[in-house]
Amino acid sequence: MSFAGWGNFPRRQGELETLRDPAAVRRAVLGGGPVLAHGAGRSYGDAALGAGRTLGLRGLDRFLAYDEASRDLTVEAGVMLSDVIDAVLPRGLFPPVVPGTRYVTIGGMVASNVHGKNHHVAGAFGAHVSALTLVTAQGDVVRCSRGENAQLFRATIGGMGLTGIVTDVTFRLIPVETAFIRQETLSAPDLAAAMRLLEESRNRTYSVAWIDGLGKGGLGRALVFRGEHALRADLDDDQARAPLRTGTPPRLAVPFHLPAFTLNRLSASAFNELYYRMNARREGMRVVGYLPYFFPLDGVAHWNRIYGSRGFIQHQCVIPRAGSSAALGEMLALIAREGNPSFLTVLKLLGPGDAGMIGFPMEGFTLAIDFPVSDDTLRLAAALDRIVVASGGRLYLAKDARQDRGIFDAGYGEADAFRAFRAEAGASARFRSLQSERLGL
Ligand SMILES: Cc1cc2nc3c(=O)[nH]c(=O)nc-3n(C[C@H](O)[C@H](O)[C@H](O)COP(=O)(O)OP(=O)(O)OC[C@H]3O[C@@H](n4cnc5c(N)ncnc54)[C@H](O)[C@@H]3O)c2cc1C
């Protein structure tokens, strides 16, 4: 049997073992040899592929506690974000930070310290975690928070499963009046205008730009989507009939890996053109459901299969604000020159870094671009890496399948401190992924 992350690259031979409770996690850790936690496998590359045994945690799926006064929810680490939303939204509550898909586990969100469209105001998911339980390399069950085992807590947030296995997480929900978002769409003729609009959106709750990397318009022509949780007064009559409805699961699905010829520069460019025109026509304010606003790609199950059986990579970097327009311009120009097909290019402005030792977010612009895997795109990604580190940036480990150790070390100032922390805790011998082997962690 073989399995892979969301990008289907690389693939790993072996079994994904299913564990059902914290006692089984402890037994597995003490069983000898390297292990690694695996959530929903929505990280793109090799972060969730164990170098030894890979332990699937989806069976740890119980809701454990809710504190009305603080709005603190405690769930087991394998609980899906989609299940949290389905349970809490009808009660007027919402997770404080969500990534671009609902099909992730809460443990995976902690280990990657995921950021959402509100990072500039709310920080990453870890900022809202008040406590977690971790099974360490020695099989100890340790409670961690900012006041208890604080260093382990900090290293575990964004620690990519390399400090231990998280079995439960307590995090704070936010109140919402409705399940709808007041969405404002703005178009930008080029990258500079898109960056300016994101800067001007700093006081908005959610903001993100979709960039047309291949368009016939200016380089970096973009649509900027700003959002606020809608109030009841914002809804039309139909929406107001069920203001907290959670919506239905996706109906469309890509049944198998499509042949690689379905994706080429022409089809990607046509898609980008169509997407730009459709949305540019809808400039202005609309009230939309939370599903299309936060999770547009979840509408098509297994959309990752459109990239064919060789899979795809996502190159996601963050570049500090100073120097970001030159670096991002250079990256987009290089991609346009190489003519590689990308359906999806997304730009966001991140707020101050609040990450753990190897957490990703830092203040600046984050650019994410999908490429089908080929020798050319792997070469292009390596050229993009060099621009990123030359401008003081770094790559996101949850999307990474291929950066080398030199690029990683140049971007992550605490890389050696994290290595030393792991070695001292006995974690480097016990918790190992294909990614940690590649990066010498
Ligand atoms: C369509 C799409 C959109 C996305 N958008 C965003 C976005 O906007 N922002 C963002 O930040 N990310 C985004 N992501 C990435 C995604 O949020 C992260 O990769 C997330 O960590 C995946 O969770 P998972 O449960 O699938 O974890 P997995 O992919 O299974 O694992 C990811 C990492 O977490 C570790 N891990 C998992 N569970 C545990 C546990 N219980 N204890 C310890 N370690 C554990 C694994 O070892 C691995 O290192 C997106 C992914 C997709 C597919």
Coordinates of C-alpha atoms and ligand atoms in Angstrom, one line a residue:
M1 CA 0.0 0.0 0.0
S2 CA 1.1 3.6 -0.5
F3 CA -0.1 6.9 0.7
A4 CA 0.7 10.6 0.2
G5 CA -0.2 14.1 1.3
W6 CA -2.7 16.3 -0.5
G7 CA -0.3 17.1 -3.3
N8 CA 0.2 13.3 -4.1
F9 CA 3.9 14.0 -4.1
P10 CA 5.9 12.3 -2.8
R11 CA 4.2 9.0 -2.2
R12 CA 5.3 6.6 0.6
Q13 CA 5.0 2.8 0.8
G14 CA 3.6 1.4 4.0
E15 CA 0.6 1.3 6.2
L16 CA -1.3 4.2 7.8
E17 CA -2.2 2.7 11.2
T18 CA -5.4 3.7 12.8
L19 CA -5.5 4.5 16.5
R20 CA -8.7 5.0 18.5
D21 CA -7.8 6.4 21.9
P22 CA -5.0 8.1 23.8
A23 CA -3.9 4.8 25.5
A24 CA -3.3 3.4 22.0
V25 CA -1.2 6.4 21.2
R26 CA 1.0 5.8 24.3
R27 CA 1.4 2.2 23.4
A28 CA 2.4 3.0 19.8
V29 CA 5.0 5.6 21.0
L30 CA 6.5 3.1 23.5
G31 CA 6.4 0.3 20.9
G32 CA 9.9 1.3 19.7
G33 CA 11.2 2.8 16.5
P34 CA 10.3 6.2 15.0
V35 CA 6.6 7.2 14.7
L36 CA 4.7 10.2 13.4
A37 CA 1.2 11.6 13.9
H38 CA -1.0 11.9 10.8
G39 CA -4.2 13.9 10.9
A40 CA -6.4 14.3 7.8
G41 CA -3.4 14.3 5.4
R42 CA -4.2 17.8 4.1
S43 CA -0.6 19.0 4.3
Y44 CA 0.6 19.0 0.8
G45 CA 4.0 17.3 0.8
D46 CA 5.8 14.9 3.2
A47 CA 5.2 16.5 6.6
A48 CA 2.7 13.9 7.6
L49 CA 4.5 10.9 6.1
G50 CA 6.4 9.0 8.9
A51 CA 10.0 7.9 8.4
G52 CA 9.0 4.9 10.5
R53 CA 5.3 4.1 11.5
T54 CA 2.7 6.6 10.6
L55 CA -0.1 6.8 13.2
G56 CA -3.5 7.9 11.9
L57 CA -5.3 9.9 14.6
R58 CA -8.8 10.4 13.0
G59 CA -10.1 7.8 15.5
L60 CA -9.5 10.3 18.4
D61 CA -12.7 12.1 17.5
R62 CA -14.5 12.9 20.7
F63 CA -15.7 16.3 21.9
L64 CA -14.6 16.4 25.6
A65 CA -15.7 19.7 27.2
Y66 CA -17.1 23.2 26.7
D67 CA -16.9 26.1 29.1
E68 CA -19.8 28.5 28.5
A69 CA -18.1 31.4 30.3
S70 CA -14.8 31.4 28.5
R71 CA -16.1 29.7 25.2
D72 CA -13.2 27.2 25.5
L73 CA -13.8 24.0 23.6
T74 CA -11.8 20.9 24.3
V75 CA -11.7 18.2 21.6
E76 CA -9.5 15.1 20.9
A77 CA -6.9 15.9 18.3
G78 CA -8.4 13.8 15.5
V79 CA -11.7 15.8 15.5
M80 CA -12.2 17.4 12.1
L81 CA -12.6 21.2 11.8
S82 CA -15.8 20.5 9.7
D83 CA -17.3 18.6 12.7
V84 CA -16.4 21.5 15.0
I85 CA -18.1 24.0 12.7
D86 CA -21.2 21.7 12.2
A87 CA -21.5 21.4 16.0
V88 CA -20.9 25.0 17.1
L89 CA -22.2 27.2 14.3
P90 CA -25.9 26.5 14.9
R91 CA -25.2 27.8 18.5
G92 CA -23.7 31.1 17.2
L93 CA -20.1 30.2 17.6
F94 CA -17.2 29.8 15.1
P95 CA -13.5 28.8 15.2
P96 CA -11.2 31.7 15.7
V97 CA -9.0 30.8 12.7
V98 CA -9.7 28.6 9.8
P99 CA -7.5 27.5 6.9
G100 CA -8.7 27.2 3.3
T101 CA -10.3 23.8 3.8
R102 CA -12.6 22.4 6.6
Y103 CA -11.2 18.9 6.1
V104 CA -8.3 19.1 8.6
T105 CA -8.0 17.8 12.1
I106 CA -7.6 20.1 15.1
G107 CA -4.2 18.3 15.9
G108 CA -3.0 19.1 12.4
M109 CA -4.0 22.7 12.8
V110 CA -2.0 23.0 16.0
A111 CA 1.1 21.1 14.5
S112 CA 1.1 23.5 11.5
N113 CA -0.1 26.5 13.5
V114 CA -2.4 27.3 10.6
H115 CA -3.2 30.9 9.6
G116 CA -6.4 32.1 8.0
K117 CA -7.5 35.2 6.1
N118 CA -7.6 37.0 9.5
H119 CA -4.0 36.5 10.5
H120 CA -3.3 40.3 10.4
V121 CA -5.8 40.8 13.2
A122 CA -6.2 37.4 15.0
G123 CA -2.8 35.7 14.6
A124 CA -2.5 32.0 13.8
F125 CA -4.5 29.2 15.4
G126 CA -2.0 28.6 18.1
A127 CA -2.7 32.0 19.5
H128 CA -6.2 30.8 20.5
V129 CA -5.1 27.5 22.0
S130 CA -5.1 27.7 25.8
A131 CA -3.9 24.1 26.5
L132 CA -3.1 20.8 24.9
T133 CA -2.1 17.3 26.0
L134 CA 1.0 15.7 24.5
V135 CA 2.4 12.1 24.5
T136 CA 6.2 12.6 24.7
A137 CA 9.0 10.4 23.5
Q138 CA 9.1 8.7 26.9
G139 CA 5.4 8.0 26.7
D140 CA 4.6 10.6 29.3
V141 CA 1.2 12.3 29.1
V142 CA 2.0 16.0 29.6
R143 CA -0.4 18.9 29.9
C144 CA 1.0 22.0 28.2
S145 CA -0.1 25.7 28.2
R146 CA 1.6 29.1 28.4
G147 CA 1.9 28.6 32.2
E148 CA 2.6 24.8 32.3
N149 CA 5.5 23.2 30.3
A150 CA 5.6 26.4 28.4
Q151 CA 8.7 25.6 26.3
L152 CA 7.2 22.3 25.1
F153 CA 3.9 24.2 24.4
R154 CA 5.7 26.7 22.3
A155 CA 7.8 24.1 20.4
T156 CA 4.6 22.0 19.7
I157 CA 2.6 24.9 18.2
G158 CA 3.8 24.8 14.6
G159 CA 6.2 21.9 15.5
M160 CA 5.0 19.6 12.7
G161 CA 4.4 16.6 15.0
L162 CA 8.1 16.5 15.9
T163 CA 7.8 17.1 19.7
G164 CA 5.2 14.5 20.5
I165 CA 1.7 13.4 19.7
V166 CA -1.1 15.8 20.6
T167 CA -4.1 13.9 22.0
D168 CA -6.4 16.8 22.9
V169 CA -6.6 20.6 22.4
T170 CA -8.5 23.4 24.2
F171 CA -9.1 26.5 22.1
R172 CA -11.4 29.5 22.3
L173 CA -14.4 30.0 19.9
I174 CA -15.7 33.4 18.8
P175 CA -19.3 34.5 18.8
V176 CA -21.1 35.1 15.5
E177 CA -24.6 36.3 14.7
T178 CA -24.9 34.4 11.4
A179 CA -23.3 31.8 9.1
F180 CA -22.8 34.5 6.4
I181 CA -20.0 36.8 5.4
R182 CA -20.3 40.3 4.1
Q183 CA -17.9 40.0 1.2
E184 CA -16.5 42.9 -0.7
T185 CA -14.8 42.2 -4.0
L186 CA -12.3 44.7 -5.4
S187 CA -10.2 44.3 -8.6
A188 CA -6.6 45.4 -8.9
P189 CA -4.9 45.9 -12.3
D190 CA -1.5 44.7 -11.1
L191 CA 0.6 43.4 -8.2
A192 CA 1.4 46.8 -6.7
A193 CA -2.3 47.7 -6.6
A194 CA -3.2 44.3 -5.0
M195 CA -0.6 44.8 -2.3
R196 CA -1.9 48.3 -1.6
L197 CA -5.4 47.0 -1.3
L198 CA -4.3 44.4 1.2
E199 CA -2.4 47.0 3.2
E200 CA -5.6 49.2 3.2
S201 CA -7.6 46.2 4.4
R202 CA -5.6 45.9 7.7
N203 CA -8.6 47.0 9.8
R204 CA -10.9 44.5 8.1
T205 CA -11.4 41.0 9.7
Y206 CA -10.7 38.9 6.7
S207 CA -8.8 39.6 3.5
V208 CA -7.1 37.7 0.7
A209 CA -6.1 38.3 -2.9
W210 CA -6.4 35.9 -5.8
I211 CA -3.7 36.6 -8.4
D212 CA -3.9 35.9 -12.1
G213 CA -0.3 34.8 -12.5
L214 CA -0.7 34.2 -16.3
G215 CA -3.3 36.8 -17.3
K216 CA -3.4 38.9 -20.3
G217 CA -3.7 41.9 -18.1
G218 CA -0.9 43.4 -16.0
L219 CA 1.5 41.1 -14.2
G220 CA -0.2 40.2 -10.9
R221 CA -3.7 41.4 -11.9
A222 CA -5.8 40.5 -8.9
L223 CA -9.1 40.2 -7.1
V224 CA -9.2 41.2 -3.5
F225 CA -11.9 39.6 -1.2
R226 CA -12.5 41.3 2.1
G227 CA -15.0 39.8 4.6
E228 CA -16.8 40.5 7.8
H229 CA -19.1 38.1 9.7
A230 CA -22.5 39.3 8.7
L231 CA -25.0 40.5 11.2
R232 CA -28.7 39.5 11.1
A233 CA -29.6 42.9 9.8
D234 CA -27.3 42.3 6.7
L235 CA -29.3 39.2 5.5
D236 CA -32.0 39.0 2.8
D237 CA -35.3 37.3 3.6
D238 CA -34.1 33.9 2.4
Q239 CA -30.9 34.0 4.3
A240 CA -32.7 35.3 7.4
R241 CA -34.9 32.2 7.5
A242 CA -31.9 30.1 8.7
P243 CA -29.2 32.6 9.7
L244 CA -26.9 29.9 11.3
R245 CA -27.2 27.1 8.7
T246 CA -24.1 25.1 8.2
G247 CA -24.7 24.1 4.6
T248 CA -24.3 20.8 2.8
P249 CA -21.2 18.7 1.9
P250 CA -19.8 18.9 -1.6
R251 CA -21.6 17.1 -4.4
L252 CA -19.1 17.3 -7.2
A253 CA -16.1 15.0 -7.1
V254 CA -13.1 14.3 -9.4
P255 CA -13.4 10.5 -9.5
F256 CA -9.8 9.6 -10.5
H257 CA -6.5 11.2 -11.4
L258 CA -7.0 13.1 -14.6
P259 CA -4.5 12.7 -17.4
A260 CA -1.8 15.3 -17.2
F261 CA -2.7 16.8 -20.6
T262 CA -5.9 18.3 -19.1
L263 CA -3.7 20.8 -17.4
N264 CA -1.5 23.0 -19.4
R265 CA -0.6 26.6 -19.8
L266 CA -3.6 27.2 -22.1
S267 CA -6.2 25.6 -19.8
A268 CA -4.8 27.3 -16.7
S269 CA -4.7 30.7 -18.5
A270 CA -8.3 30.2 -19.8
F271 CA -9.4 29.3 -16.3
N272 CA -7.7 32.4 -14.8
E273 CA -9.2 34.7 -17.4
L274 CA -12.7 33.3 -16.8
Y275 CA -12.4 33.5 -13.0
Y276 CA -11.1 37.1 -13.2
R277 CA -13.9 38.2 -15.5
M278 CA -16.7 36.4 -13.6
N279 CA -15.6 38.0 -10.3
A280 CA -14.6 41.4 -11.6
R281 CA -18.2 41.7 -12.8
R282 CA -19.3 41.1 -9.2
E283 CA -17.2 44.0 -7.7
G284 CA -18.8 45.5 -4.6
M285 CA -20.6 44.1 -1.6
R286 CA -22.5 40.8 -1.4
V287 CA -23.6 38.6 1.5
V288 CA -22.4 35.1 0.9
G289 CA -22.4 31.8 2.8
Y290 CA -19.3 31.0 5.0
L291 CA -18.6 27.9 2.9
P292 CA -17.8 29.6 -0.4
Y293 CA -16.0 32.5 1.4
F294 CA -13.6 30.4 3.5
F295 CA -13.5 27.0 1.7
P296 CA -14.2 27.5 -2.0
L297 CA -12.1 24.5 -3.0
D298 CA -14.1 22.1 -0.7
G299 CA -16.9 22.4 -3.2
V300 CA -15.2 19.8 -5.4
A301 CA -14.1 16.7 -3.6
H302 CA -10.6 15.3 -4.5
W303 CA -9.9 18.4 -6.7
N304 CA -6.2 17.5 -6.1
R305 CA -6.6 14.8 -8.8
I306 CA -6.9 17.3 -11.6
Y307 CA -3.1 17.5 -11.5
G308 CA -2.7 13.9 -12.6
S309 CA -0.9 11.0 -11.0
R310 CA 2.5 12.7 -10.7
G311 CA 0.8 15.1 -8.3
F312 CA 1.5 18.8 -7.6
I313 CA 3.4 21.0 -5.2
Q314 CA 2.4 24.3 -3.6
H315 CA 5.1 26.8 -3.2
Q316 CA 4.1 29.0 -0.2
C317 CA 6.5 31.6 1.1
V318 CA 6.3 34.6 3.4
I319 CA 8.4 37.7 2.6
P320 CA 9.0 40.5 5.2
R321 CA 7.1 43.7 4.2
A322 CA 10.3 45.7 3.5
G323 CA 11.5 44.5 0.1
S324 CA 8.4 42.4 -0.6
S325 CA 7.2 44.2 -3.7
A326 CA 10.5 43.7 -5.4
A327 CA 10.8 40.0 -4.4
L328 CA 7.1 39.2 -5.3
G329 CA 7.4 41.0 -8.6
E330 CA 10.6 39.0 -9.4
M331 CA 8.9 35.8 -8.5
L332 CA 5.8 36.5 -10.7
A333 CA 7.9 37.6 -13.6
L334 CA 10.0 34.4 -13.4
I335 CA 6.8 32.2 -13.3
A336 CA 5.3 34.1 -16.3
R337 CA 8.5 33.8 -18.2
E338 CA 8.7 30.0 -17.6
G339 CA 5.1 29.7 -18.6
N340 CA 4.2 27.1 -16.0
P341 CA 0.5 26.5 -15.6
S342 CA -0.9 27.5 -12.2
F343 CA -4.6 27.5 -11.5
L344 CA -4.2 29.0 -8.1
T345 CA -2.1 31.9 -6.9
V346 CA -3.1 33.5 -3.6
L347 CA -1.6 36.5 -1.8
K348 CA -2.2 37.5 1.8
L349 CA -0.9 40.0 4.3
L350 CA 0.2 38.3 7.6
G351 CA 0.4 40.2 10.9
P352 CA 3.3 40.0 13.4
G353 CA 4.8 36.5 13.8
D354 CA 3.3 34.6 16.7
A355 CA 4.7 31.3 15.8
G356 CA 6.4 28.6 17.8
M357 CA 10.1 27.7 17.3
I358 CA 9.6 26.6 13.6
G359 CA 6.2 28.2 13.0
F360 CA 5.7 29.9 9.7
P361 CA 3.9 33.2 10.1
M362 CA 5.9 36.4 10.2
E363 CA 4.8 40.0 9.3
G364 CA 4.8 40.3 5.6
F365 CA 3.2 39.0 2.4
T366 CA 2.6 35.3 1.9
L367 CA 2.3 34.0 -1.7
A368 CA 1.0 30.5 -2.5
I369 CA 1.3 29.0 -6.0
D370 CA 0.3 25.5 -7.2
F371 CA 2.3 23.7 -9.8
P372 CA 1.9 20.3 -11.3
V373 CA 5.0 18.2 -10.6
S374 CA 7.6 18.0 -13.4
D375 CA 11.3 18.4 -13.7
D376 CA 10.8 22.0 -14.9
T377 CA 8.5 23.0 -12.0
L378 CA 10.8 21.5 -9.4
R379 CA 13.7 23.6 -11.0
L380 CA 11.4 26.7 -11.0
A381 CA 10.5 26.1 -7.3
A382 CA 14.1 26.0 -6.4
A383 CA 14.7 29.3 -8.2
L384 CA 11.8 30.8 -6.3
D385 CA 13.3 29.5 -3.0
R386 CA 16.5 31.5 -3.7
I387 CA 14.5 34.8 -4.2
V388 CA 12.6 34.0 -0.9
V389 CA 15.6 33.6 1.3
A390 CA 17.5 36.5 -0.3
S391 CA 14.7 38.7 0.8
G392 CA 14.6 37.3 4.4
G393 CA 11.6 35.1 3.9
R394 CA 10.8 31.4 4.5
L395 CA 8.7 28.6 3.1
Y396 CA 5.6 27.0 4.9
L397 CA 6.4 23.5 6.1
A398 CA 2.7 22.4 5.8
K399 CA 3.0 22.9 2.0
D400 CA 6.6 21.8 1.5
A401 CA 7.6 18.7 -0.3
R402 CA 11.1 19.6 -1.6
Q403 CA 13.0 22.5 -0.1
D404 CA 16.5 21.7 0.9
R405 CA 18.1 22.1 4.3
G406 CA 20.0 25.2 3.3
I407 CA 16.9 27.0 2.3
F408 CA 15.1 25.9 5.5
D409 CA 17.9 27.0 7.8
A410 CA 18.3 30.3 6.1
G411 CA 14.6 31.1 6.7
Y412 CA 14.1 29.7 10.2
G413 CA 16.3 31.5 12.8
E414 CA 15.4 29.0 15.5
A415 CA 16.2 25.8 13.4
D416 CA 19.2 24.9 15.4
A417 CA 17.5 25.7 18.7
F418 CA 14.6 23.4 17.7
R419 CA 17.1 20.6 16.8
A420 CA 18.8 21.0 20.2
F421 CA 15.4 21.0 22.0
R422 CA 14.4 17.8 20.2
A423 CA 17.6 16.1 20.9
E424 CA 17.5 16.9 24.6
A425 CA 13.9 15.7 24.9
G426 CA 14.6 12.4 23.1
A427 CA 12.1 13.5 20.4
S428 CA 14.6 13.4 17.5
A429 CA 14.9 9.6 17.8
R430 CA 11.2 9.0 18.2
F431 CA 9.2 11.5 16.0
R432 CA 10.4 11.5 12.4
S433 CA 8.8 12.4 9.2
L434 CA 10.2 12.2 5.6
Q435 CA 10.3 16.0 5.9
S436 CA 12.3 16.0 9.1
E437 CA 14.8 13.6 7.6
R438 CA 15.1 15.9 4.5
L439 CA 15.6 19.0 6.6
G440 CA 17.9 17.3 9.2
L441 CA 15.6 18.1 12.0
Ligands
LIG1 C1 -7.2 23.2 0.1 C2 -6.3 23.5 1.2 C3 -6.2 24.8 1.7 C4 -5.4 25.1 2.8 N1 -5.3 26.4 3.2 C5 -4.5 26.7 4.3 C6 -4.5 28.0 4.8 O1 -5.2 28.9 4.4 N2 -3.7 28.3 5.9 C7 -2.9 27.3 6.4 O2 -2.2 27.6 7.4 N3 -2.9 26.1 5.9 C8 -3.7 25.8 4.9 N4 -3.7 24.5 4.4 C9 -2.8 23.5 5.0 C10 -3.5 22.7 6.2 O3 -4.3 23.6 6.9 C11 -2.5 22.1 7.1 O4 -1.6 21.3 6.3 C12 -3.1 21.3 8.2 O5 -2.0 21.1 9.1 C13 -3.6 20.0 7.8 O6 -4.2 19.3 8.8 P1 -4.3 17.7 8.8 O7 -5.1 17.3 9.9 O8 -4.6 17.3 7.5 O9 -2.8 17.3 9.1 P2 -1.8 16.4 8.4 O10 -1.5 16.8 7.0 O11 -2.2 15.0 8.6 O12 -0.5 16.6 9.3 C14 0.2 17.9 9.2 C15 1.3 17.9 10.3 O13 0.7 17.9 11.5 C16 1.2 16.8 12.3 N5 0.1 16.3 13.1 C17 -1.1 16.0 12.7 N6 -1.9 15.6 13.8 C18 -1.1 15.7 14.9 C19 -1.2 15.4 16.2 N7 -2.4 14.9 16.7 N8 -0.2 15.6 17.1 C20 1.0 16.1 16.6 N9 1.2 16.3 15.3 C21 0.2 16.2 14.4 C22 1.7 15.8 11.3 O14 2.7 15.0 11.8 C23 2.2 16.7 10.2 O15 3.5 17.2 10.5 C24 -4.5 24.1 3.4 C25 -4.6 22.8 2.9 C26 -5.5 22.5 1.8 C27 -5.6 21.1 1.3

